[in-house]
Tab-separated table of N, CA, C and O in Angstrom:
chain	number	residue	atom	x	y	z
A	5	UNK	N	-77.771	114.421	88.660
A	5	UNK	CA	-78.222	115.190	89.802
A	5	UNK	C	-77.922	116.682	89.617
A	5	UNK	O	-78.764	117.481	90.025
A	6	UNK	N	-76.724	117.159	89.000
A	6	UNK	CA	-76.299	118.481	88.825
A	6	UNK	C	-77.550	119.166	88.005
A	6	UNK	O	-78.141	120.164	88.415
A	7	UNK	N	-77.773	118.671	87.127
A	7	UNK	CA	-78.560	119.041	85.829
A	7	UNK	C	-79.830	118.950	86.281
A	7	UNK	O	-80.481	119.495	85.389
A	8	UNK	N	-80.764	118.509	87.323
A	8	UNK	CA	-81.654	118.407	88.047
A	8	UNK	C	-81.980	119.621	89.228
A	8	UNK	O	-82.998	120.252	89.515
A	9	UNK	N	-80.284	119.605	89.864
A	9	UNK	CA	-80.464	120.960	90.896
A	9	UNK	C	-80.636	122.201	89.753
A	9	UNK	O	-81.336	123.205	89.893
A	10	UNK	N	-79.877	121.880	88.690
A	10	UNK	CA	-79.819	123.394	88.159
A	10	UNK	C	-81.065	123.547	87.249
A	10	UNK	O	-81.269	124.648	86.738
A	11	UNK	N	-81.846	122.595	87.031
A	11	UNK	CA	-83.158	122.933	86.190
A	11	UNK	C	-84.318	123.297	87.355
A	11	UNK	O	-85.265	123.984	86.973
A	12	UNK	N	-84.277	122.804	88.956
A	12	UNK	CA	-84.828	122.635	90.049
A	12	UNK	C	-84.819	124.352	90.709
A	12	UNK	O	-85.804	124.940	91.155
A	13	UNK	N	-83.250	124.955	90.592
A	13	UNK	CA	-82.966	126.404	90.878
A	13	UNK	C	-83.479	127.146	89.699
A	13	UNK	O	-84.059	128.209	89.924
A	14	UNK	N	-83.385	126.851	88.817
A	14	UNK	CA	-83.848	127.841	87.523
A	14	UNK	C	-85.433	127.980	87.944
A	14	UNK	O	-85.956	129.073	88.167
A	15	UNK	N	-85.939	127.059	88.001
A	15	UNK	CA	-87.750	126.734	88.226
A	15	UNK	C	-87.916	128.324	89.515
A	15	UNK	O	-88.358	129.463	89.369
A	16	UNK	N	-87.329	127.614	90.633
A	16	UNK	CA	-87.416	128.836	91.447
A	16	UNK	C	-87.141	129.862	91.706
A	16	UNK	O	-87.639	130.452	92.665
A	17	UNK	N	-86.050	130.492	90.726
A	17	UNK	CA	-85.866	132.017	90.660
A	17	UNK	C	-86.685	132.049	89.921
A	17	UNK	O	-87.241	133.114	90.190
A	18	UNK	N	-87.479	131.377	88.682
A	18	UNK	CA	-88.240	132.373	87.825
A	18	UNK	C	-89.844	132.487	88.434
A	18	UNK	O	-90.698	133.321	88.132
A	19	UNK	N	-89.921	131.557	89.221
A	19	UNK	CA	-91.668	131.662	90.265
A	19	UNK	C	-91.499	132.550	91.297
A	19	UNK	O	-91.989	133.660	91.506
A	20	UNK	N	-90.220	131.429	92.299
A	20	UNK	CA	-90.144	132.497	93.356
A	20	UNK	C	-89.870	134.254	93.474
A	20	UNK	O	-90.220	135.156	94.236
A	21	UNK	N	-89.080	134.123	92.305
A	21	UNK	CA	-87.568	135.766	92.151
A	21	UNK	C	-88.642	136.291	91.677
A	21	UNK	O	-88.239	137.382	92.079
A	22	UNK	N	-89.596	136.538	91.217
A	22	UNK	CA	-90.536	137.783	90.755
A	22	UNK	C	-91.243	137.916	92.157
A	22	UNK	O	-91.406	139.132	92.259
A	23	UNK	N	-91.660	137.433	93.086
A	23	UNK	CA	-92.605	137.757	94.104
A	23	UNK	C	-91.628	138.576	95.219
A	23	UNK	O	-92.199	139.017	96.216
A	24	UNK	N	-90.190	138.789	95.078
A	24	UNK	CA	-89.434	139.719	95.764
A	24	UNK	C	-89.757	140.540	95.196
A	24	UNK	O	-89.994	140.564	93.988
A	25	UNK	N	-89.873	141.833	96.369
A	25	UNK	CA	-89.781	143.332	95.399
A	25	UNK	C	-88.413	144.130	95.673
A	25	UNK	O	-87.364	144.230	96.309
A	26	UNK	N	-89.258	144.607	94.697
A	26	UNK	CA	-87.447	145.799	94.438
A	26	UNK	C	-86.425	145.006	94.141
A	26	UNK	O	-85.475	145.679	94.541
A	27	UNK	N	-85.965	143.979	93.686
A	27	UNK	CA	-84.759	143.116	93.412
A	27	UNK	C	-84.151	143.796	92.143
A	27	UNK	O	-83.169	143.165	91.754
A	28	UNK	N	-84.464	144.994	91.310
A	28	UNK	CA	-83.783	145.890	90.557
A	28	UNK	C	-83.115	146.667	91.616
A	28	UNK	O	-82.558	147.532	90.939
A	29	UNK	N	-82.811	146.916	92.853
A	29	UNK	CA	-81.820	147.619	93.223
A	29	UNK	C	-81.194	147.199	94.030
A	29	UNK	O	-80.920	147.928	94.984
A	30	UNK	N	-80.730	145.911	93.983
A	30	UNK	CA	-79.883	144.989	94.750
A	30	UNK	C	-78.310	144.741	93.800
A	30	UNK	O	-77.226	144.470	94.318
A	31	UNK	N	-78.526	144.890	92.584
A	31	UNK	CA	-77.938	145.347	91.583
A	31	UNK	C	-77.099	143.584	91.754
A	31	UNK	O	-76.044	143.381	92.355
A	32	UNK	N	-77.750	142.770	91.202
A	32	UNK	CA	-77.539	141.485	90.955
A	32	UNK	C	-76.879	141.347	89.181
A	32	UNK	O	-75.953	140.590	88.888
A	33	UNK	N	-77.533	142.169	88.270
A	33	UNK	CA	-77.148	142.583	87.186
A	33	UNK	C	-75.528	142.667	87.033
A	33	UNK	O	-74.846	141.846	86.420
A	34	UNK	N	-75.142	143.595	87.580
A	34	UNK	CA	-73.443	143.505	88.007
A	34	UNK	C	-72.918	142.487	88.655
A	34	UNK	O	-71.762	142.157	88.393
A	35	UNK	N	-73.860	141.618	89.871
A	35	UNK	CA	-72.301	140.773	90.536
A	35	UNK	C	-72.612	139.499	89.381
A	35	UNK	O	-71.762	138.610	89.422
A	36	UNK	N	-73.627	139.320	88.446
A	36	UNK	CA	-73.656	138.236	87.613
A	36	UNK	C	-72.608	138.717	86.460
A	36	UNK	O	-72.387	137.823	85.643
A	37	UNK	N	-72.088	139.636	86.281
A	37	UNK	CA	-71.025	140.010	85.309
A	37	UNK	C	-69.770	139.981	85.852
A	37	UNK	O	-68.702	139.846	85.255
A	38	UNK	N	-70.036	140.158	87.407
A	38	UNK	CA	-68.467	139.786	88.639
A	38	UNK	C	-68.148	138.542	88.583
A	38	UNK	O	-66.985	138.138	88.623
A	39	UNK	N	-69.298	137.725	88.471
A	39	UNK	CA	-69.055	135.781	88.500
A	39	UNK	C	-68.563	135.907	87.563
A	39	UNK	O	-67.345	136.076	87.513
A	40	UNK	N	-69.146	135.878	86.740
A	40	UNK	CA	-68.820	135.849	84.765
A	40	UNK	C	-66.735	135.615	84.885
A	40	UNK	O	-65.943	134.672	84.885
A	41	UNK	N	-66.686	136.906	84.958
A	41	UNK	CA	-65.075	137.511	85.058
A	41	UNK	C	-64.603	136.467	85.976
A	41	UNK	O	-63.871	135.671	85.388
A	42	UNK	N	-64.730	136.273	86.884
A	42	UNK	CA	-64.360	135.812	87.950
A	42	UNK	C	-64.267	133.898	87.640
A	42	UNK	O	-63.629	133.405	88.569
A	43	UNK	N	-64.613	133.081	86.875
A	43	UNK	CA	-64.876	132.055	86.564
A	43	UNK	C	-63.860	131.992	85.119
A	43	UNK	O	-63.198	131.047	84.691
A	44	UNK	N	-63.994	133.106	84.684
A	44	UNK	CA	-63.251	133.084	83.153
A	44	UNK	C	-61.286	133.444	83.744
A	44	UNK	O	-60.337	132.664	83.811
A	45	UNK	N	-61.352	134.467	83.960
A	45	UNK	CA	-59.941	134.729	84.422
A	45	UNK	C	-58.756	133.583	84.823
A	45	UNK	O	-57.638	133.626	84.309
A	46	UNK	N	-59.177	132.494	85.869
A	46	UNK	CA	-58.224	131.270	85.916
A	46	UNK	C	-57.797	130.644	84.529
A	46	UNK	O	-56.842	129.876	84.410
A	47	UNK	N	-58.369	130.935	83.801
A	47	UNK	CA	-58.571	130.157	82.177
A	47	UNK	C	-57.587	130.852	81.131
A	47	UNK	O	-57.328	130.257	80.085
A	48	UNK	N	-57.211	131.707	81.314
A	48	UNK	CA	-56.299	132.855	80.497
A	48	UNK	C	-55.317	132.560	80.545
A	48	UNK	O	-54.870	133.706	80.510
A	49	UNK	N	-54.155	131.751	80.622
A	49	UNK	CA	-52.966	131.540	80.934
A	49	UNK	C	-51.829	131.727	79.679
A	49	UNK	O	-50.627	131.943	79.840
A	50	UNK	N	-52.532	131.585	78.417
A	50	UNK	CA	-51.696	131.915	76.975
A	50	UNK	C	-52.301	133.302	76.416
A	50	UNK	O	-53.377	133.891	76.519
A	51	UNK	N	-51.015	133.533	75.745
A	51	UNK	CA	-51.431	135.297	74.366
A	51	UNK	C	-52.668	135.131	73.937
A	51	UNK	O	-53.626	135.898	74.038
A	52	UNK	N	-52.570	133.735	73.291
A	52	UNK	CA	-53.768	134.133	72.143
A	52	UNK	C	-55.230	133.686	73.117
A	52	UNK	O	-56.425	133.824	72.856
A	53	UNK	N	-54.462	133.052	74.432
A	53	UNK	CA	-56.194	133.040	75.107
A	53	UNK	C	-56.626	134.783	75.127
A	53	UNK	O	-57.375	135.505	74.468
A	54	UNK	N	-55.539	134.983	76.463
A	54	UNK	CA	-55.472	136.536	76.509
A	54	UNK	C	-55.866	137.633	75.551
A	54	UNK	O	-56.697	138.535	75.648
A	55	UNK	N	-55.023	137.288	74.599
A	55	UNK	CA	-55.832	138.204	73.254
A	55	UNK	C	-57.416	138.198	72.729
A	55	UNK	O	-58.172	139.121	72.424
A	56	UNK	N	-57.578	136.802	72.760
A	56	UNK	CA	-59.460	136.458	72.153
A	56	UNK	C	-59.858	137.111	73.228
A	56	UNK	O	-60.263	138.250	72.996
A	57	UNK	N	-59.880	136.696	74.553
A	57	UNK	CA	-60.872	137.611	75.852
A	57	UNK	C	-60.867	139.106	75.641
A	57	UNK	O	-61.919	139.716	75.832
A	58	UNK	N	-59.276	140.053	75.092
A	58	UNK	CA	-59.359	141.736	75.217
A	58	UNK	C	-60.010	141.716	74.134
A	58	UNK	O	-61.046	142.380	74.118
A	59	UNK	N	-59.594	140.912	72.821
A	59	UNK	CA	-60.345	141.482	71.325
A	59	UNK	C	-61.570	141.474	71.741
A	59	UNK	O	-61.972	142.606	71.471
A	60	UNK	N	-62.884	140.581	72.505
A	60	UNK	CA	-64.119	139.872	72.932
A	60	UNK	C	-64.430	141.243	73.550
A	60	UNK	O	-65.228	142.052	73.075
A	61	UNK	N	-63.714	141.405	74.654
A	61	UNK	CA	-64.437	142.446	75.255
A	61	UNK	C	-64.317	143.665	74.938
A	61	UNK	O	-65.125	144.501	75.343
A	62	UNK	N	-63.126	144.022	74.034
A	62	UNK	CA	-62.899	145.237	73.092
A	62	UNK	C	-64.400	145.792	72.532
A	62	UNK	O	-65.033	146.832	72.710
A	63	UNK	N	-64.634	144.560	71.768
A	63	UNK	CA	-65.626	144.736	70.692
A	63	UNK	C	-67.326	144.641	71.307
A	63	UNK	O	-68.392	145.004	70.811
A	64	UNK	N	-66.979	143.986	72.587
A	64	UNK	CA	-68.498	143.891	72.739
A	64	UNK	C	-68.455	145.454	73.566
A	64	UNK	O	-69.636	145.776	73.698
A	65	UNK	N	-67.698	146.370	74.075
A	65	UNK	CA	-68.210	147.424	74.765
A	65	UNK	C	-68.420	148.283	73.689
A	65	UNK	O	-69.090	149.303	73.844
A	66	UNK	N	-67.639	147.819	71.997
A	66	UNK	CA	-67.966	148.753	70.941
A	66	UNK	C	-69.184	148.622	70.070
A	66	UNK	O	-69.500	149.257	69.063
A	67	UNK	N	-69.760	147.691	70.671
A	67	UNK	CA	-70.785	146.971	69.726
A	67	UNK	C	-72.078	146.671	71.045
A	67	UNK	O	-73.008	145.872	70.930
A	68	UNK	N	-71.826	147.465	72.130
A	68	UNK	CA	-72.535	147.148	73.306
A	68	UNK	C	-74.335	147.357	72.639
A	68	UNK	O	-75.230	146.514	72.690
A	69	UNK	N	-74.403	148.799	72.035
A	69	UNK	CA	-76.000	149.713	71.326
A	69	UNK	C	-76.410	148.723	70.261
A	69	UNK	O	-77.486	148.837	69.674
A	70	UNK	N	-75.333	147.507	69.951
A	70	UNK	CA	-76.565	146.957	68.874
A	70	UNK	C	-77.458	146.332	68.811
A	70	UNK	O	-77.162	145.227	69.266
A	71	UNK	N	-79.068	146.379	68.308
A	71	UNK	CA	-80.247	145.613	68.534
A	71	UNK	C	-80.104	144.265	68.710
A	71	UNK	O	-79.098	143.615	68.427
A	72	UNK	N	-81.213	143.815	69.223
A	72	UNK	CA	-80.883	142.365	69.607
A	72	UNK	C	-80.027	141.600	70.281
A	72	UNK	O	-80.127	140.373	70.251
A	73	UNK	N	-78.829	142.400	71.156
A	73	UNK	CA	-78.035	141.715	71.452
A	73	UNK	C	-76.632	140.794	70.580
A	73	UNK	O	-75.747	140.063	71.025
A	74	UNK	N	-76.956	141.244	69.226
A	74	UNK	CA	-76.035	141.096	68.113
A	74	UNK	C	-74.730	141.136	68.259
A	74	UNK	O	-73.852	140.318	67.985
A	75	UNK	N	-74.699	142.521	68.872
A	75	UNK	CA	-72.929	143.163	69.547
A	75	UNK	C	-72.501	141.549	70.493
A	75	UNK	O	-71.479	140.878	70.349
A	76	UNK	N	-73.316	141.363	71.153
A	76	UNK	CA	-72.076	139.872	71.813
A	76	UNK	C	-72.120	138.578	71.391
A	76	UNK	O	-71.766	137.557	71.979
A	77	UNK	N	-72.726	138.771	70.003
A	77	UNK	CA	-72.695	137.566	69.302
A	77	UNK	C	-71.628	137.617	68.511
A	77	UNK	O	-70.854	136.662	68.445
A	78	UNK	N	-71.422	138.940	67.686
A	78	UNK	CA	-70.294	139.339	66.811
A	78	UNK	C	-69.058	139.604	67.499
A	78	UNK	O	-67.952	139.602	66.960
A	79	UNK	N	-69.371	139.907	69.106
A	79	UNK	CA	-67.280	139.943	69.809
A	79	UNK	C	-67.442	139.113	70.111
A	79	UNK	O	-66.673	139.073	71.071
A	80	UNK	N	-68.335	137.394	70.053
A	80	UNK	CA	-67.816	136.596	70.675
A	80	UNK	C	-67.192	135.493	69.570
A	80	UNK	O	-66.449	134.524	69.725
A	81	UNK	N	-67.779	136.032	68.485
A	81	UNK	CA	-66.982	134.901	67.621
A	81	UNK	C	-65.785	136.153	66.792
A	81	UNK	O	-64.873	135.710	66.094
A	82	UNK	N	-65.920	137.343	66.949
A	82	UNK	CA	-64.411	137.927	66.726
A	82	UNK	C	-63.388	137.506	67.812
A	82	UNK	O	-62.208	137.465	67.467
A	83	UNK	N	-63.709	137.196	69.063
A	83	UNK	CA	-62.887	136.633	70.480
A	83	UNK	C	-62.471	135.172	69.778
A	83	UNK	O	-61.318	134.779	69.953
A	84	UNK	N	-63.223	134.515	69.135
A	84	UNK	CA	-63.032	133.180	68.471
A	84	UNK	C	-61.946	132.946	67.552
A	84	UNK	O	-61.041	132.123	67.688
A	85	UNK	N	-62.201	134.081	66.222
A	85	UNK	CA	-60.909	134.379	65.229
A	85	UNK	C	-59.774	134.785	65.822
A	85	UNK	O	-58.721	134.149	65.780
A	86	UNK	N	-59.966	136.039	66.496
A	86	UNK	CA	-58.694	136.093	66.894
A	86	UNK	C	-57.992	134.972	67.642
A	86	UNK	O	-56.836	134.806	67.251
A	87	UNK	N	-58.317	134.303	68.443
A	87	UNK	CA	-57.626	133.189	69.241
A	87	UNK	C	-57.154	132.206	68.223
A	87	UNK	O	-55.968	131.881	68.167
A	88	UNK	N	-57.963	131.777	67.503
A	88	UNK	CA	-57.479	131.118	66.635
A	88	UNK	C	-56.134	131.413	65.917
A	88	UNK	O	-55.066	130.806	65.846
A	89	UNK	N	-56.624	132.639	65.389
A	89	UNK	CA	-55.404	133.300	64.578
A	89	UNK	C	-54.268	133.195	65.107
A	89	UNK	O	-53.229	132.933	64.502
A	90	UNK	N	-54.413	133.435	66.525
A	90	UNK	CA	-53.223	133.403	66.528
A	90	UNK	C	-52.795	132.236	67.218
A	90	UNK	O	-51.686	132.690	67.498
A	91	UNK	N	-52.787	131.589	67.502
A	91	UNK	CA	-52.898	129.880	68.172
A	91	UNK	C	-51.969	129.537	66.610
A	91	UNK	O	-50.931	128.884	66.723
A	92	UNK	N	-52.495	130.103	64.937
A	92	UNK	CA	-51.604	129.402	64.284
A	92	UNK	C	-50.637	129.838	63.920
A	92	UNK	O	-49.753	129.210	63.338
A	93	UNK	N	-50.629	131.140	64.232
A	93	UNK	CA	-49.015	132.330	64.253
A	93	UNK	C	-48.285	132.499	64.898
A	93	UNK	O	-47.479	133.414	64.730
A	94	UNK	N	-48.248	131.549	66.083
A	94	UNK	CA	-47.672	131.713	67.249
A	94	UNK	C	-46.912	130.584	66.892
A	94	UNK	O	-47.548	129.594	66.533
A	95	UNK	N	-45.319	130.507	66.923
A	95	UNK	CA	-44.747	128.971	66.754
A	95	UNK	C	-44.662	128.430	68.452
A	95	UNK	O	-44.461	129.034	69.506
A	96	UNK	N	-44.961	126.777	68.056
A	96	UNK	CA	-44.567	126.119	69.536
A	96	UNK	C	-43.236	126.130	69.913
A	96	UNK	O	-42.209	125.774	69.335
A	97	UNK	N	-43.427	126.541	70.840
A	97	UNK	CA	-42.197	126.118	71.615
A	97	UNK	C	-41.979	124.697	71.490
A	97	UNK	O	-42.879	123.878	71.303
A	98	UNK	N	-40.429	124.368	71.630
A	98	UNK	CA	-40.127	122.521	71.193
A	98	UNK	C	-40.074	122.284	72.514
A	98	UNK	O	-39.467	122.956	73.347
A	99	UNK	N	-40.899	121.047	72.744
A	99	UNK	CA	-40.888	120.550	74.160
A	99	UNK	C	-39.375	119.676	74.676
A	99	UNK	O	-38.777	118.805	74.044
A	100	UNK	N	-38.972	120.371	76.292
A	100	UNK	CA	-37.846	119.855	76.361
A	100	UNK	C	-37.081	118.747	76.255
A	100	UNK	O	-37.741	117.715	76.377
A	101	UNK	N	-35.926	118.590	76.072
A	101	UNK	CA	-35.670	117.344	75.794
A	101	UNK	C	-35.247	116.277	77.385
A	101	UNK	O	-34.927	116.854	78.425
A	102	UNK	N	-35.304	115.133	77.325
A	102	UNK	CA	-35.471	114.850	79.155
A	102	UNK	C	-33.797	114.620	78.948
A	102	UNK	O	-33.492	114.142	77.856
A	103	UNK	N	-33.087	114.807	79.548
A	103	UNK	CA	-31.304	114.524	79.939
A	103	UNK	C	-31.288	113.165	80.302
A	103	UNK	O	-32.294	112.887	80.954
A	104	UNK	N	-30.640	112.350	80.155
A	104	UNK	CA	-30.235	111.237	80.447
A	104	UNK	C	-29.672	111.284	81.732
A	104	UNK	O	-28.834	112.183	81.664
A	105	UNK	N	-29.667	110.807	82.879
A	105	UNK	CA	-28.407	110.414	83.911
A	105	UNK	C	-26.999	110.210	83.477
A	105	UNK	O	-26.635	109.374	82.650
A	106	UNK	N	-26.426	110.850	83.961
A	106	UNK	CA	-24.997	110.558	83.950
A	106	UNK	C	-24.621	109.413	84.572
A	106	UNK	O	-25.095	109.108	85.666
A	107	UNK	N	-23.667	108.608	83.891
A	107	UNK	CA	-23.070	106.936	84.676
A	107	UNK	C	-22.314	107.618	85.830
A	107	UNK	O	-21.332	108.329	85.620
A	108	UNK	N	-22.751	107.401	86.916
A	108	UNK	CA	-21.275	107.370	87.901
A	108	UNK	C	-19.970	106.750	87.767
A	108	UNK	O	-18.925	107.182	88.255
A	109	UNK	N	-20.103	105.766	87.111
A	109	UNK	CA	-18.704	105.450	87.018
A	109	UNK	C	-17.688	105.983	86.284
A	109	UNK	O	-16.495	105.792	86.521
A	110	UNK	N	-18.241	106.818	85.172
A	110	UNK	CA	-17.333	107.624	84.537
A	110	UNK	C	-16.567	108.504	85.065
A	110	UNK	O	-15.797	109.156	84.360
């Protein structure tokens, strides 16, 4: 059913959403980059997540002018290496050990 509403909504922004006018200055362009952020951010909770997202977006505002849309293909799999990278440079922490109960009768 999900995959139905969302092929069902896609159908009608692309018939209906052109017969609005002026919908270039409602500036929808930006709050779809506000969701974006806004959906990704709960997800960040480690370095090397943290790190892949700044390296990602580092590179795609440096790589924003390149043709084709290339620039966020190339910070998104530099966002990829780096996470990785460091996911294997990072040592784990040793998970705690559980304490036993103490006997009361002792």
């Amino acid at each position: 059913m999900m995959y139905l509403a969302w092929q069902v909504s896609t159908l009608l922004g692309l018939t209906v959403g052109q017969r609005i006018p002026d919908t270039q200055g409602w500036g929808m362009d930006f709050a779809m980059s506000v969701t974006f952020i806004g959906m990704m951010v709960p997800y960040v909770v480690t370095l090397p997540m943290g790190l892949a997202v700044l390296s990602a977006g580092g590179f795609a505002l440096l790589t924003f002018g390149w043709p084709h849309k290339l620039g966020l293909i190339f910070s998104v799999l530099v966002g990829v290496l780096v996470g990785y990278w460091m996911e294997t440079q990072i040592p784990e922490s040793p998970e705690p050990q559980a304490s036993l109960p103490r006997d009361p009768v002792e």
